[in-house]
CSV table of C-alpha atoms in Angstrom, one decimal:
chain,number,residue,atom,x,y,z
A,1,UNK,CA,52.2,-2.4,12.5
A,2,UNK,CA,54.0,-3.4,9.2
A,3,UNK,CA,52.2,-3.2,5.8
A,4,UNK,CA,53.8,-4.2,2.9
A,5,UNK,CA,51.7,-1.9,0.5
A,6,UNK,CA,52.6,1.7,-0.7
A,7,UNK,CA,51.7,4.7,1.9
A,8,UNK,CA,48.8,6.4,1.0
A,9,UNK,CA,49.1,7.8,-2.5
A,10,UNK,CA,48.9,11.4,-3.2
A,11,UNK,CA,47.0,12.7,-6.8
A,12,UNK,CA,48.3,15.9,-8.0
A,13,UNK,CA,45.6,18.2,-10.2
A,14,UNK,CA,45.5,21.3,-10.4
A,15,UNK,CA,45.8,23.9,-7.3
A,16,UNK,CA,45.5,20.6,-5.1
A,17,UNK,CA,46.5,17.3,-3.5
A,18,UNK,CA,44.2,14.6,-3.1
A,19,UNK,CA,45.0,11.6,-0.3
A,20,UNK,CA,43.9,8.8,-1.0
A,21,UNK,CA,43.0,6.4,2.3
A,22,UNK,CA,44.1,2.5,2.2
A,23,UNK,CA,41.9,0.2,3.3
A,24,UNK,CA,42.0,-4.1,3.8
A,25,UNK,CA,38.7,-5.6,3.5
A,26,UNK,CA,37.5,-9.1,4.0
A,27,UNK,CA,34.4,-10.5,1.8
A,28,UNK,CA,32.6,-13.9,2.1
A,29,UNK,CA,29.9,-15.8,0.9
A,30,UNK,CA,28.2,-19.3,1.0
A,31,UNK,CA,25.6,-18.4,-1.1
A,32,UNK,CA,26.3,-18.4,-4.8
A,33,UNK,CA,29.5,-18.0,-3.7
A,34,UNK,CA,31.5,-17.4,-6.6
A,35,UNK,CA,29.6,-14.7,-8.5
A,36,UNK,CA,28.7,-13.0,-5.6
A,37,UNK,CA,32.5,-12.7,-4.8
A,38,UNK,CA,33.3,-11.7,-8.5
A,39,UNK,CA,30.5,-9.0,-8.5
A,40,UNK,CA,30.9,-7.4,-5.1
A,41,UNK,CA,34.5,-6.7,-6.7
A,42,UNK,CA,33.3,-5.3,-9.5
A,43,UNK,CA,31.0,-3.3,-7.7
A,44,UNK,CA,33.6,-1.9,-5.4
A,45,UNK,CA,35.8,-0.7,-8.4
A,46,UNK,CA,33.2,1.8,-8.7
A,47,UNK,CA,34.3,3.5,-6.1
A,48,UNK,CA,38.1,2.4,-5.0
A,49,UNK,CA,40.9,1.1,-7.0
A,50,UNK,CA,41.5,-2.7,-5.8
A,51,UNK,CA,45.7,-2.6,-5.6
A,52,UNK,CA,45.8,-6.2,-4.3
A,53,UNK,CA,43.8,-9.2,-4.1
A,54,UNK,CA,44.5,-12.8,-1.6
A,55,UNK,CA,43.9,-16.2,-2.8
A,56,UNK,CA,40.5,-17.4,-2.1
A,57,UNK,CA,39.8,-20.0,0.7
A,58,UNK,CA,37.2,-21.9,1.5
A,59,UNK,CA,36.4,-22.3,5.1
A,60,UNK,CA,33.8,-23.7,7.3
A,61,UNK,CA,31.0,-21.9,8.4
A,62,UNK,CA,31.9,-20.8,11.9
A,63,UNK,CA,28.2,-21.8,13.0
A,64,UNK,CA,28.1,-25.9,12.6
A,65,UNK,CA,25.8,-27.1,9.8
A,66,UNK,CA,26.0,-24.0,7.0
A,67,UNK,CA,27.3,-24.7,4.0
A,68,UNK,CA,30.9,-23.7,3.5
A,69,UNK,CA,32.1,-19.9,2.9
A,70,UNK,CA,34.7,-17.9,0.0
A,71,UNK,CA,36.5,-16.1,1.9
A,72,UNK,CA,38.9,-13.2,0.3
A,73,UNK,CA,41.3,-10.6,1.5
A,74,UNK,CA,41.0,-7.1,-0.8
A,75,UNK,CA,43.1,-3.8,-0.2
A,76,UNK,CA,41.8,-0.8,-1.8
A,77,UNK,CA,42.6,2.6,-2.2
A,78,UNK,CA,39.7,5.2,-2.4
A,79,UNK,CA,39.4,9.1,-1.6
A,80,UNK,CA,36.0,7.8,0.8
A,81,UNK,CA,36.7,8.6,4.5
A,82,UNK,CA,35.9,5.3,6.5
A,83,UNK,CA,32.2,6.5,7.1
A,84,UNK,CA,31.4,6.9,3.9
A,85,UNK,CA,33.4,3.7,2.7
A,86,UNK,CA,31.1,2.3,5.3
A,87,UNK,CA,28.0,3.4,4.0
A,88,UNK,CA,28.7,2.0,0.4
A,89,UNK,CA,29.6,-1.1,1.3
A,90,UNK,CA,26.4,-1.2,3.5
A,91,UNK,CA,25.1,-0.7,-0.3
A,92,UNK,CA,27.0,-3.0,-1.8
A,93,UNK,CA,26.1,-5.4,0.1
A,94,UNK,CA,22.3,-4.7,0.5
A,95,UNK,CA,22.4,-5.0,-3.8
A,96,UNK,CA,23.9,-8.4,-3.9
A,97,UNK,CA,20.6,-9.6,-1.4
A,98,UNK,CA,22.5,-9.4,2.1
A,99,UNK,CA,19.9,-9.7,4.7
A,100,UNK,CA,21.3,-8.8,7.9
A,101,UNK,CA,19.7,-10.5,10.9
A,102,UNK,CA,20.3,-10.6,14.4
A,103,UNK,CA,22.2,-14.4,13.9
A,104,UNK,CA,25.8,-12.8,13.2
A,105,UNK,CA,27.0,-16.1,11.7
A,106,UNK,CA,23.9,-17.0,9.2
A,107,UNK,CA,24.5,-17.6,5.6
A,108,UNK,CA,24.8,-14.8,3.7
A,109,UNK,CA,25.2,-13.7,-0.3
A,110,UNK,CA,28.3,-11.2,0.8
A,111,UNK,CA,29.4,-10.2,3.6
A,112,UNK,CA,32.4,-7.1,3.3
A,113,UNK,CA,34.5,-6.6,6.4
A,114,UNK,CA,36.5,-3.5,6.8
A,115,UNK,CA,39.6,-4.6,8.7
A,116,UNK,CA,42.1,-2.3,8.6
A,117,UNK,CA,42.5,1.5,7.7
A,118,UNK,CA,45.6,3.2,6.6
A,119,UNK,CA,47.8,0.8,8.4
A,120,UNK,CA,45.5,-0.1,11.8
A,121,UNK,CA,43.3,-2.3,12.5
A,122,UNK,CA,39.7,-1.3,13.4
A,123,UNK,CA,38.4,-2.2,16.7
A,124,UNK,CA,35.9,-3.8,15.9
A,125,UNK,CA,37.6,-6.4,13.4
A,126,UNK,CA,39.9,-7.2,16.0
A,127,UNK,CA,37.7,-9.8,17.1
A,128,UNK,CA,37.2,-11.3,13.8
A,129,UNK,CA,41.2,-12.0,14.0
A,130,UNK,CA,39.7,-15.2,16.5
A,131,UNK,CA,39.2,-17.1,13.8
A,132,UNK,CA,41.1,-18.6,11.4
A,133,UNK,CA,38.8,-18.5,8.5
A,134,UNK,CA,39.7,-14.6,8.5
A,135,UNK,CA,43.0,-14.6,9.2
A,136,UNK,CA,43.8,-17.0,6.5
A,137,UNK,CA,43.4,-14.9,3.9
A,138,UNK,CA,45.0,-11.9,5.5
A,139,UNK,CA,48.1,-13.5,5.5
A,140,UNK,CA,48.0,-14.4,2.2
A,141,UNK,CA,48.4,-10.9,1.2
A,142,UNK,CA,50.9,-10.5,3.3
A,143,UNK,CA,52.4,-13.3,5.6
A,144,UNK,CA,54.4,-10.2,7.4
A,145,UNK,CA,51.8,-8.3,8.9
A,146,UNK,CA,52.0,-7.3,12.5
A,147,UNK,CA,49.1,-8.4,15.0
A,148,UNK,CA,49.6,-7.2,17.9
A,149,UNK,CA,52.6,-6.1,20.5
A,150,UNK,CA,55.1,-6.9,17.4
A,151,UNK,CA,53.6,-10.4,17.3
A,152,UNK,CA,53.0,-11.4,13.0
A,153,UNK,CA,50.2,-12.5,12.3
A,154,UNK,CA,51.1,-15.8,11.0
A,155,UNK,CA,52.2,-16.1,14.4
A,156,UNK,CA,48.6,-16.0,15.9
A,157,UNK,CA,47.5,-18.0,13.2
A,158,UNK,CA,49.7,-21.1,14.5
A,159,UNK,CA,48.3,-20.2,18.2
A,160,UNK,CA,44.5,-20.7,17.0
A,161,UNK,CA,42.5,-23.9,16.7
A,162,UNK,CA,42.9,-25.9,13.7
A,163,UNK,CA,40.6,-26.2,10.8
A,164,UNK,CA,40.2,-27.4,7.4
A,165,UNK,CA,40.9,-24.5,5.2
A,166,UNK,CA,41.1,-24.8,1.3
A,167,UNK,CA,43.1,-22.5,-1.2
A,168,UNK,CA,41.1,-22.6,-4.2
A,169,UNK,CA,42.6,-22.6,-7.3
A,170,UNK,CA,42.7,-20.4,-9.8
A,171,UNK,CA,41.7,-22.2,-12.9
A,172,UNK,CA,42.9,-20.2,-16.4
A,173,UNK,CA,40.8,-18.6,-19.0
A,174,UNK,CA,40.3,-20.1,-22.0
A,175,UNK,CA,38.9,-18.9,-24.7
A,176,UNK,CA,39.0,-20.4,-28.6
A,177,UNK,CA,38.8,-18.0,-31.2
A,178,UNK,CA,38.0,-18.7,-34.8
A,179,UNK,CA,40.0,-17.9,-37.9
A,180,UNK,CA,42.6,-16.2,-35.2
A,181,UNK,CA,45.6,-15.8,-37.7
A,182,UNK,CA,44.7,-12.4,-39.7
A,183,UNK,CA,41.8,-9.3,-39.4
A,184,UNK,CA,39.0,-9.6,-37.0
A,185,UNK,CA,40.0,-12.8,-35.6
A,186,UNK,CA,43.8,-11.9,-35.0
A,187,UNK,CA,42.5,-8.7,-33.2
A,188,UNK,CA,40.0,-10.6,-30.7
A,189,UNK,CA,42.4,-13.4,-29.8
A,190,UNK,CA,45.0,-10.9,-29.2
A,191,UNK,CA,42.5,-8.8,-27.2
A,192,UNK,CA,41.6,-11.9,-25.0
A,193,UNK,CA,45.3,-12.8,-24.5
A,194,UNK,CA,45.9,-8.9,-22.7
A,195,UNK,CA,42.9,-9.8,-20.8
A,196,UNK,CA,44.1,-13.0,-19.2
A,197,UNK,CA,42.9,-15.6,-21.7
A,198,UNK,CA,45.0,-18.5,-22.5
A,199,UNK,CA,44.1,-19.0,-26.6
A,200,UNK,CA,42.8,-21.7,-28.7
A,201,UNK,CA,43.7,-20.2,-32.1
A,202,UNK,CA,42.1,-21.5,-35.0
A,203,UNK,CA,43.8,-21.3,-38.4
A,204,UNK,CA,43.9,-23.4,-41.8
A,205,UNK,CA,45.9,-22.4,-44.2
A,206,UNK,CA,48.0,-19.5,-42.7
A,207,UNK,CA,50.2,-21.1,-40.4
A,208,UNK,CA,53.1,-18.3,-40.4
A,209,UNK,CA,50.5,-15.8,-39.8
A,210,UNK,CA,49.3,-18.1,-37.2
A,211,UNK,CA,52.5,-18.5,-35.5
A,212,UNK,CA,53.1,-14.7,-35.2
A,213,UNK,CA,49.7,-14.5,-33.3
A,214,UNK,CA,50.8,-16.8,-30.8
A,215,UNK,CA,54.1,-15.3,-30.1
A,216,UNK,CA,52.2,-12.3,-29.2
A,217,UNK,CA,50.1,-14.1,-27.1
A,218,UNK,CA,53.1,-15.8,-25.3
A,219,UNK,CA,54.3,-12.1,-25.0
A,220,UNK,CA,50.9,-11.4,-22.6
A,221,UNK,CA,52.5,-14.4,-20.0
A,222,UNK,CA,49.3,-16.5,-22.0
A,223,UNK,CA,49.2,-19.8,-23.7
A,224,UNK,CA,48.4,-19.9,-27.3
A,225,UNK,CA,47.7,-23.5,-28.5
A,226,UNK,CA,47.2,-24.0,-32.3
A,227,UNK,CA,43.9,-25.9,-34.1
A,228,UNK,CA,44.7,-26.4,-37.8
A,229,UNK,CA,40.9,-27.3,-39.2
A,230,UNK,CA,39.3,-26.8,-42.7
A,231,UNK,CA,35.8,-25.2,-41.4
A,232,UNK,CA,35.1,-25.7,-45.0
A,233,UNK,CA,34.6,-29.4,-44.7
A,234,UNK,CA,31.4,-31.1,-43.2
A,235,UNK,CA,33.4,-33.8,-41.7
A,236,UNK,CA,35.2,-31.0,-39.6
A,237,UNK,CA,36.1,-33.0,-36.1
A,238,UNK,CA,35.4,-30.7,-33.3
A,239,UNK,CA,36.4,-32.9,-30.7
A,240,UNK,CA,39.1,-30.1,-28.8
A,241,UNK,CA,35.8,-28.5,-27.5
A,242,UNK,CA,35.6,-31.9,-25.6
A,243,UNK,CA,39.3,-31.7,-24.4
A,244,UNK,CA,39.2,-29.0,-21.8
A,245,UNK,CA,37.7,-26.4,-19.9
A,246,UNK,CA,36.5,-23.5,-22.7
A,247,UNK,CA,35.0,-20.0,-20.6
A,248,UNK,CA,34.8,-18.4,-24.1
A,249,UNK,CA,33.8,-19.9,-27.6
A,250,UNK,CA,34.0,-17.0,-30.6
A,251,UNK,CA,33.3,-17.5,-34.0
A,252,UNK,CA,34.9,-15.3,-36.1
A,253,UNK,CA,36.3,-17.0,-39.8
A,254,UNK,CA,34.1,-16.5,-42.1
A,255,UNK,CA,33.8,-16.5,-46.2
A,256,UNK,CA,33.1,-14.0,-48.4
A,257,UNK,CA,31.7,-14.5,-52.2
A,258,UNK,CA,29.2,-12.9,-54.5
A,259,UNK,CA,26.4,-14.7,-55.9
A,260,UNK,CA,28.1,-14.7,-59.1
A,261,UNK,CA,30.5,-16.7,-58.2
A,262,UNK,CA,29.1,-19.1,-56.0
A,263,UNK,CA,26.4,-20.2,-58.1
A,264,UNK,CA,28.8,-21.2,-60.9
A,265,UNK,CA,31.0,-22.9,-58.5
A,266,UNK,CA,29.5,-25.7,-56.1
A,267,UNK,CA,32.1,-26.6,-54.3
A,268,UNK,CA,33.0,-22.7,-53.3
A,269,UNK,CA,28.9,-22.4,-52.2
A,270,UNK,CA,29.1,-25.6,-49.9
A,271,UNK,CA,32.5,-24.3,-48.8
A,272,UNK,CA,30.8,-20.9,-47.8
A,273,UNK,CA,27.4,-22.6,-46.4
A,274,UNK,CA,29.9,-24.3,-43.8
A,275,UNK,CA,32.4,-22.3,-43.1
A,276,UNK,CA,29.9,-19.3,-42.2
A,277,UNK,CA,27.1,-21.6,-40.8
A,278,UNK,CA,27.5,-25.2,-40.4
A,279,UNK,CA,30.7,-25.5,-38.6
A,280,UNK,CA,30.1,-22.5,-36.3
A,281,UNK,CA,26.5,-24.4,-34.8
A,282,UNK,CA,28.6,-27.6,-34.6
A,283,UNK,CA,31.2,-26.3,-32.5
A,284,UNK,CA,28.2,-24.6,-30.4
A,285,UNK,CA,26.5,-27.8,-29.9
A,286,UNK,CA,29.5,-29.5,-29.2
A,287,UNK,CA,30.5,-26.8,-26.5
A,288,UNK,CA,27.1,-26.9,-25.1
A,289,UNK,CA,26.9,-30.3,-24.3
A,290,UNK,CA,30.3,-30.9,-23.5
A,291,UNK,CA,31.1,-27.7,-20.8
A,292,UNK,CA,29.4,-26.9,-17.4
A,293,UNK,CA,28.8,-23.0,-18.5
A,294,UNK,CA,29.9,-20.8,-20.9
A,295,UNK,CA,29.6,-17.9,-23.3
A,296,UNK,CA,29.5,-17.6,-26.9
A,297,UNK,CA,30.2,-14.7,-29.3
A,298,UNK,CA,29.3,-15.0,-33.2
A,299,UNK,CA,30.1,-12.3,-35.7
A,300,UNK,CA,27.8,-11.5,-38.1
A,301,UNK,CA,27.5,-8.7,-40.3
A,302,UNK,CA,25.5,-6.0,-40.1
A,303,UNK,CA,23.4,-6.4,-43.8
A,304,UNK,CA,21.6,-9.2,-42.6
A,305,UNK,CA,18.8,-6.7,-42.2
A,306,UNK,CA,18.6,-6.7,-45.8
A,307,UNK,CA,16.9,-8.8,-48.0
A,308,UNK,CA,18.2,-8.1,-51.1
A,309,UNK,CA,21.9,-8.3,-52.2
A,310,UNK,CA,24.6,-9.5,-54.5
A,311,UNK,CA,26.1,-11.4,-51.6
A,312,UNK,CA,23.1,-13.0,-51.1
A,313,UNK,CA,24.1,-16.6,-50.2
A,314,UNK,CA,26.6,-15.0,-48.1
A,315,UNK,CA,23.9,-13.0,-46.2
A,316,UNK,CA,21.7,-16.2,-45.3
A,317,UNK,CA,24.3,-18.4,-43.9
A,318,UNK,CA,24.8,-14.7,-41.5
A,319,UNK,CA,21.0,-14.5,-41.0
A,320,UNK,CA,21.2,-17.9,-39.8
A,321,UNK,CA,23.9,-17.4,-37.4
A,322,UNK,CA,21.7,-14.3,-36.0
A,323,UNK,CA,18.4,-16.9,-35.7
A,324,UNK,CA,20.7,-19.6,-34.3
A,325,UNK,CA,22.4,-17.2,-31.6
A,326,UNK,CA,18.7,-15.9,-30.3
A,327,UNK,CA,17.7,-20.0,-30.2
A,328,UNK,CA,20.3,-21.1,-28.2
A,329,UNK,CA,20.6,-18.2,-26.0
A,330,UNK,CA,16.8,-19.3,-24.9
A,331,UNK,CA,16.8,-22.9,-25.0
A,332,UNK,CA,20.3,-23.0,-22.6
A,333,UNK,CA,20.1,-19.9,-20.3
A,334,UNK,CA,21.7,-19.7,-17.5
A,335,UNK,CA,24.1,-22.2,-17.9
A,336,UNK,CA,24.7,-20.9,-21.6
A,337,UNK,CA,25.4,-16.9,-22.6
A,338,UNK,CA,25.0,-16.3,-26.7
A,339,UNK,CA,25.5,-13.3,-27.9
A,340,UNK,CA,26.2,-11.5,-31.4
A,341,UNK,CA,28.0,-8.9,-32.9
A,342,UNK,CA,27.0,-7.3,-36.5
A,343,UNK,CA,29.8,-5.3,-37.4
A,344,UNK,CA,29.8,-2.7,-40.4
A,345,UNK,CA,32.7,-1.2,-42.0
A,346,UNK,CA,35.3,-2.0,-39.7
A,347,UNK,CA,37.9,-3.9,-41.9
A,348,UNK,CA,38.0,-3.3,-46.2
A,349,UNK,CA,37.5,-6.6,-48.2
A,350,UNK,CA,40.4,-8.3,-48.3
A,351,UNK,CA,42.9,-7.3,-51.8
A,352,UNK,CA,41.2,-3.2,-51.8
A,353,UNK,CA,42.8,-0.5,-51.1
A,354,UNK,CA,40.8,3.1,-50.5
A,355,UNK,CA,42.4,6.3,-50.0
A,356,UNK,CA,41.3,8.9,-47.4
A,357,UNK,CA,39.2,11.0,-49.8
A,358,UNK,CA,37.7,7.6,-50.8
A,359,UNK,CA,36.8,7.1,-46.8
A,360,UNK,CA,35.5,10.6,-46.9
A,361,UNK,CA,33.1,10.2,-49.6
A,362,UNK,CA,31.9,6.7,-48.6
A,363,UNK,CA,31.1,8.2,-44.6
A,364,UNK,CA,29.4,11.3,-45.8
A,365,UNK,CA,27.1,8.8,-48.4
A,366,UNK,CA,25.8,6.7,-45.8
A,367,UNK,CA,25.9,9.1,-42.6
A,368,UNK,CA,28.3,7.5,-40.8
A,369,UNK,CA,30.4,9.2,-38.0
A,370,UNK,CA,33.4,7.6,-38.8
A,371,UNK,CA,34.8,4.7,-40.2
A,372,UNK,CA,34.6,1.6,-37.8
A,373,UNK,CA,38.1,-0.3,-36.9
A,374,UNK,CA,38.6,-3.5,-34.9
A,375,UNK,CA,39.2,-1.3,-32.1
A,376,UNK,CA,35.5,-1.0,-31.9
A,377,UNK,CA,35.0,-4.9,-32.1
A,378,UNK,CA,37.8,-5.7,-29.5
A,379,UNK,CA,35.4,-3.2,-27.5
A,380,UNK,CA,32.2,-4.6,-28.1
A,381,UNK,CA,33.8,-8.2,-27.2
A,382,UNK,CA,34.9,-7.2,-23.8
A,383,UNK,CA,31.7,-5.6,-23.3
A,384,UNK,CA,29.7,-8.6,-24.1
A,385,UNK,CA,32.2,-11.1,-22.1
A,386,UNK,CA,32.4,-8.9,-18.6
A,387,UNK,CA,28.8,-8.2,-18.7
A,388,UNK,CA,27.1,-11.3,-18.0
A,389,UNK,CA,23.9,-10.0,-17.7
A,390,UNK,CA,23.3,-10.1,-21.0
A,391,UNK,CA,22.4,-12.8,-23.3
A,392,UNK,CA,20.6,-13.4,-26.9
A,393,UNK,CA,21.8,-9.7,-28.0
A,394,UNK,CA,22.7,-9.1,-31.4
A,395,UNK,CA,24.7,-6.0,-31.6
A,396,UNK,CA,24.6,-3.8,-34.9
A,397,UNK,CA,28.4,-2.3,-34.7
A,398,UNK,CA,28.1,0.2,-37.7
A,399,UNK,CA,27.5,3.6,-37.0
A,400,UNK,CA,23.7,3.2,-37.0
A,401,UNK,CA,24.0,2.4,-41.0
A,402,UNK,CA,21.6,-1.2,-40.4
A,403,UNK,CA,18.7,1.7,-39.6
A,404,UNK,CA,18.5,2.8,-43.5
């Protein structure tokens, strides 16, 4: 039979050669059908590497009256003989609440078919090639591949009775991001972008900085559309939120002013008191009640353990931000993920300059391993985003330095 994948890849270590054994699998669900299909991949990438992935279909039930299935073609290379690739699956599929019952066509949470190893089919898949709803997505990975007797198997496909099988688009990832045109919030928007993320960028004033971002973006095959807005101003119009499909909200501008200033300047304080806190829990209730689902990020810092500083209007609009994130997190769980990041020394105030030996002394002071970078935010962010399992977390980023 014809496959258009690689033959079976060989890793080289040391004093050996290790084979690695293709295999096509077939996974479906009609119940919560979506996550269930998005974590049963994740779950397999524990233990193969997932070199291709079909479109995913939705097809009838093949028993009359169940609700309709996700059906998606996989291949994957792993070192696991096909008994032991067997077993796990078996696991796999026994975590995500499969039941298995005597009725081979009930609903189920997942089902994972093996169908073919290194380049044949199994026999007992051979029967599942009857039906359309599996074949469909087969040939999606590869409209060439051989059936049977040189036949293709889009051939066989035309020969089987018709049904009504939908290819389910693949909607993009959005995400908005911010204060996106310099430090933390560049990093994270460019980090999203290399993830898959088409990019609401945020930006006021820096609009050349802004439109270097999103040539990088555009560099990542991603979109990067621009939102000039003054987070500054309490008439801030956050209607965008409104205008499409967000999966990913972060708020990352923020200002930063000692007390000394801001209490001999009013219009800098209200400035602060909205950029840091206002407008970020306006553009969370306005993504709240205008998307279906979604996640939030908020960056705080990681002094908002203290009580007692020169920044410390700066500190309370952050503390707020923390309370707010835990509040909203509760009241609008599961639809609704919030989540927090308190980052320490990862980025020097804006205008200072420190050399090395500078560094060394301020890491040995206040027991730190090293100094943080936005490598370690970008990090944290992914984390946060892939792991939907967690929810109303504030993470201290900082080397442990909030414990003292």
């Amino acid at each position: 039979m014809r496959f258009a994948f690689r033959d079976r890849l060989h890793l080289k270590s040391p004093g050996k050669s290790m084979t690695l054994n293709e295999y096509i699998l077939i996974l479906g669900s009609n119940i919560d059908r979506e996550n269930n299909i998005s974590r049963a991949c994740r779950l397999i990438e524990n233990m193969a590497v997932i070199e291709k992935k079909s479109a995913v279909f939705e097809t009838p039930s093949i028993k009359k009256g169940l609700p309709a299935f996700l059906d998606q073609a996989i291949v994957v290379k792993t070192a696991l003989d096909l008994s032991t690739i067997k077993t796990e699956l078996l696991a796999i599929e026994k975590q995500l609440g499969r039941v298995r019952t005597s009725d081979a066509f009930a609903s189920r949470t997942i089902d994972i078919d093996i169908m073919v190893h290194n380049g044949s089919w199994l026999v007992d898949s051979k029967k599942d090639l009857n039906y359309p709803q599996i074949v469909k997505p087969l040939m999606d990975l590869d409209i060439g591949l051989a059936y049977e007797d040189g036949q293709s198997l889009y051939h066989h496909f035309t020969s089987l009775e018709k049904t009504d099988i939908r290819r389910i688009r693949s909607d993009r990832r959005t995400a908005l991001v911010t204060g996106s045109a310099k430090r933390v919030g560049r990093a994270l928007a460019i980090a999203f972008a290399k993830e898959g993320f088409d990019l609401i960028l945020h930006y006021n004033h820096s609009k050349n900085d802004i439109k270097q971002v999103q040539k990088i973006i555009e560099q990542y095959g991603q979109k990067g559309h621009l939102w000039q807005a003054d987070l500054g101003n309490r008439d801030l119009d956050v209607s965008i939120i409104k205008e499409q499909k967000i999966d990913l909200l972060i708020n990352s501008a923020a200002s930063f002013y000692d007390d000394q200033v801001v209490d001999n300047d009013r219009q800098i304080k209200e400035k602060q008191w909205h950029i840091n806190f206002m407008s970020p829990l306006k553009l969370i209730e306005q993504y709240i009640h205008s998307q279906k689902c979604g996640h939030v990020i908020n960056i705080l810092d990681n002094a908002i353990t203290r009580n007692d500083s020169p920044h410390n209007h700066y500190m309370m609009t952050k503390k707020l931000l923390g309370d707010i994130t835990k509040q909203k997190a509760a009241q609008h769980r599961p639809q609704f993920r919030v989540n927090a990041i308190a980052p320490g020394w990862i980025m020097d105030p804006v205008g200072s300059s420190r050399s090395h030996e500078e560094n060394k002394r301020i890491i040995e002071k206040k027991a730190l391993p090293r100094k943080g970078d936005t490598a370690d935010l970008v990090d944290t962010s992914l984390f946060l985003h892939k792991n939907d399992y967690v929810n109303g977390q504030v993470i201290f980023l900082d080397g442990g330095r909030h414990l003292s």
